[in-house]
Amino acid sequence: MCGIVGYVGEREASSVLLSGLRMLEYRGYDSAGIAVMSDGDVQVRRSVGKLQNLADLLEADPLQGRCGIGHTRWATHGRPSEENAHPHRAGRVVLIHNGIIENFLELRAELQRAGRTFSSETDTEIIAHMIDVAIQGGSDLLAATRSTVAALEGSFSIVVMSRDEPGRLVAAKSATPIVIGVGEGENFIASDVPALLEYTRDMLFLEDGEIAEVDCDGVRLSRFDGTPIERQPRRITWDPVTAQKGGFKHFMLKEIHEQPQAMIDTMRGRLLLEAGDVSLAEIDLGAQWWERVERIDLVACGTAWHACLVAKFFIEKLARIPCNVDYGSEFRYRDPILDDRELLIVVSQSGETADTLAAVEAAREKGSRTLAVCNVVDSSIARRVDSVLYTHAGPEISVASTKAFVTQLVALLLIAVHLGRRRGFVDADTCRQLLEEMLHLPTPLREVLDRADDIEAVARRYAKAENFLYVGRGLNYPIALEGALKLKELSYIHAEGYPAGELKHGPIALISETMPVVVLLPRNTAFNKTMSNMKEIESRGGQIIVVTDTTDAAVDAVATDVIRVPTVNPLLMPLLLTVPLQLLAYFVAVHRGTDVDQPRNLAKSVTVE
Ligand code: M6R
């Protein structure tokens, strides 16, 4: 989720690039840089931290020229530092990149054998070297880019320039977005529309597997294999704020829709399908560390705590290691029994949550190993733990966590498989089947997103309710908690989650015709028991919204409303069931007119105890 900008024309490139990058700051950043063709060479300026640092640097040491590229980085490979900031240079080539190159270790080793040396820890730098090697071999910039992208695996967008071809930019897209802004005597490139709206509203959107050759006279599109493409620009009428939200009404809705891609990005390069295993080389807790783990403490806050509750099911089922789940705010105060046989796994989107960080300190003091599942590279938690497994959700802007949660579940399931395979509790065939289904999960997830209108209709019917209950069983019980948390955060409706079997031990007293109950009812071993709970609710006049993968008429007979989801492996059901609950909470909040992206009293990172 980096920000990319390119410009060629008659204006001062550095100011166009800087203003474009400012409009992309919402995508997250930890460093930024620009490169401009100036005095027969490409000059680069980069700085760590906010974009203003780069602006200050450019003021002190300006770059003059009419063609250039700019980048704000959201780190994935390598910590945020000036060396790791883009643009990256290799010989005559300067390049910016958004995405992840999966085979970068093999490619880098190959380049090293050919005598190339590297100045950063990034996967990006290898692309610049590969293009430079191809140019040295006689290719022009376009042909060199084409042969290079053919060798890359992963998701990427790149923009590249060469000092040998001034006034020319080449952009290539495999998965992450690239848009070309078409002007008169000038053209623009960006990872997102808002960066260009100040200059043009005529946009050409690159599709996966396409390359654009851009100079001030025009834009030529082709496929990676060289087939030319004819495409007319589209006129964009969005205002700048809508453009930042990708045309969605709120960041939250955009982030809900980004979940299939976020899941893919989090799995990318980590699944070994043939072996029925996963590769989590990032987790380095000592040789054969998994053999020494006798207990696991899972600690987090809020939504991330719900991910820990699901992870307990994953790990205990697949790896048979006893797990305890704690709130960050409770963990250290209960004087936990910890030693070096304990593994502490903390889960945090931001990596800055004070209570979760304090749990890390408590565990370290007692000699336990610490592992974080985290979304923000080099955040406080990421720096303090022994190892980090990053989720690749990209920046989450809406205060209510959505895509971070599903990627946390993906990462935690990968850890469970990793432990289970190494400790011999789960065989390759079982894991292969699970991982294959996991790889295909974005498809059923998109099917649920496609039913957003139906979920909105349900939300409209219940938007005036003042209380809600959510119930589920087993590993879907934490999803009931998460559904309730989303609803209360966004709409300020009082909502509680319970294990369905607990209803009769107290909460059933609340059931009346004014109490909607959301029931998670996947077709699994607990189906009949949850159906009985539904009947108990029905006989007390409760309104029942069922989320289920069955088409069973008996369900429709008891339910007031039914939201249907596709059937997936029971271990993956929590990931899928999360999505309709996010949409339900979102649409209820929209109907009540609350501030969806910044609900009252809440902050995105809770950095105080
Ligand atoms: O950044 P973290 O994942 O550590 O944040 C933890 C909670 O503060 C966070 O999940 C919070 O509950 C969200 N508002 C949930 O939508």
GROMACS .gro file of C-alpha atoms and ligand atoms in nm, residues 301-304 347-351 353 356 399-401 408 485-486 489 602-604 606, ligand 1:
model
   38
  301CYS     CA    1  -0.706  -0.578   2.295
  302GLY     CA    2  -1.041  -0.521   2.127
  303THR     CA    3  -1.085  -0.678   1.787
  304ALA     CA    4  -0.735  -0.829   1.799
  347VAL     CA    5  -0.175  -0.952   1.812
  348SER     CA    6  -0.200  -0.586   1.713
  349GLN     CA    7  -0.294  -0.398   1.399
  350SER     CA    8  -0.113  -0.080   1.494
  351GLY     CA    9   0.171  -0.232   1.693
  353THR     CA   10  -0.131  -0.049   2.177
  356THR     CA   11  -0.036  -0.514   2.451
  399VAL     CA   12  -1.113   0.337   1.340
  400ALA     CA   13  -1.320   0.018   1.336
  401SER     CA   14  -1.090  -0.267   1.247
  408GLN     CA   15  -0.485  -1.159   1.175
  485LEU     CA   16  -1.823  -0.489   1.911
  486LYS     CA   17  -1.852  -0.358   1.553
  489GLU     CA   18  -1.851   0.102   1.807
  602LEU     CA   19  -1.252   0.622   1.995
  603ALA     CA   20  -0.899   0.650   1.858
  604LYS     CA   21  -0.725   0.433   1.601
  606VAL     CA   22  -0.466   0.339   2.198
  610M6R     O1   23  -0.394  -0.171   1.700
  610M6R     P1   24  -0.450  -0.283   1.781
  610M6R     O2   25  -0.490  -0.400   1.698
  610M6R     O3   26  -0.357  -0.327   1.892
  610M6R     O4   27  -0.580  -0.225   1.847
  610M6R     C1   28  -0.654  -0.299   1.939
  610M6R     C2   29  -0.790  -0.236   1.964
  610M6R     O5   30  -0.776  -0.108   2.017
  610M6R     C3   31  -0.873  -0.229   1.835
  610M6R     O6   32  -0.890  -0.355   1.777
  610M6R     C4   33  -1.011  -0.169   1.864
  610M6R     O7   34  -1.087  -0.256   1.943
  610M6R     C5   35  -1.083  -0.134   1.733
  610M6R     N1   36  -1.152  -0.011   1.749
  610M6R     C6   37  -1.180  -0.238   1.692
  610M6R     O8   38  -1.257  -0.203   1.583
   0.00000   0.00000   0.00000
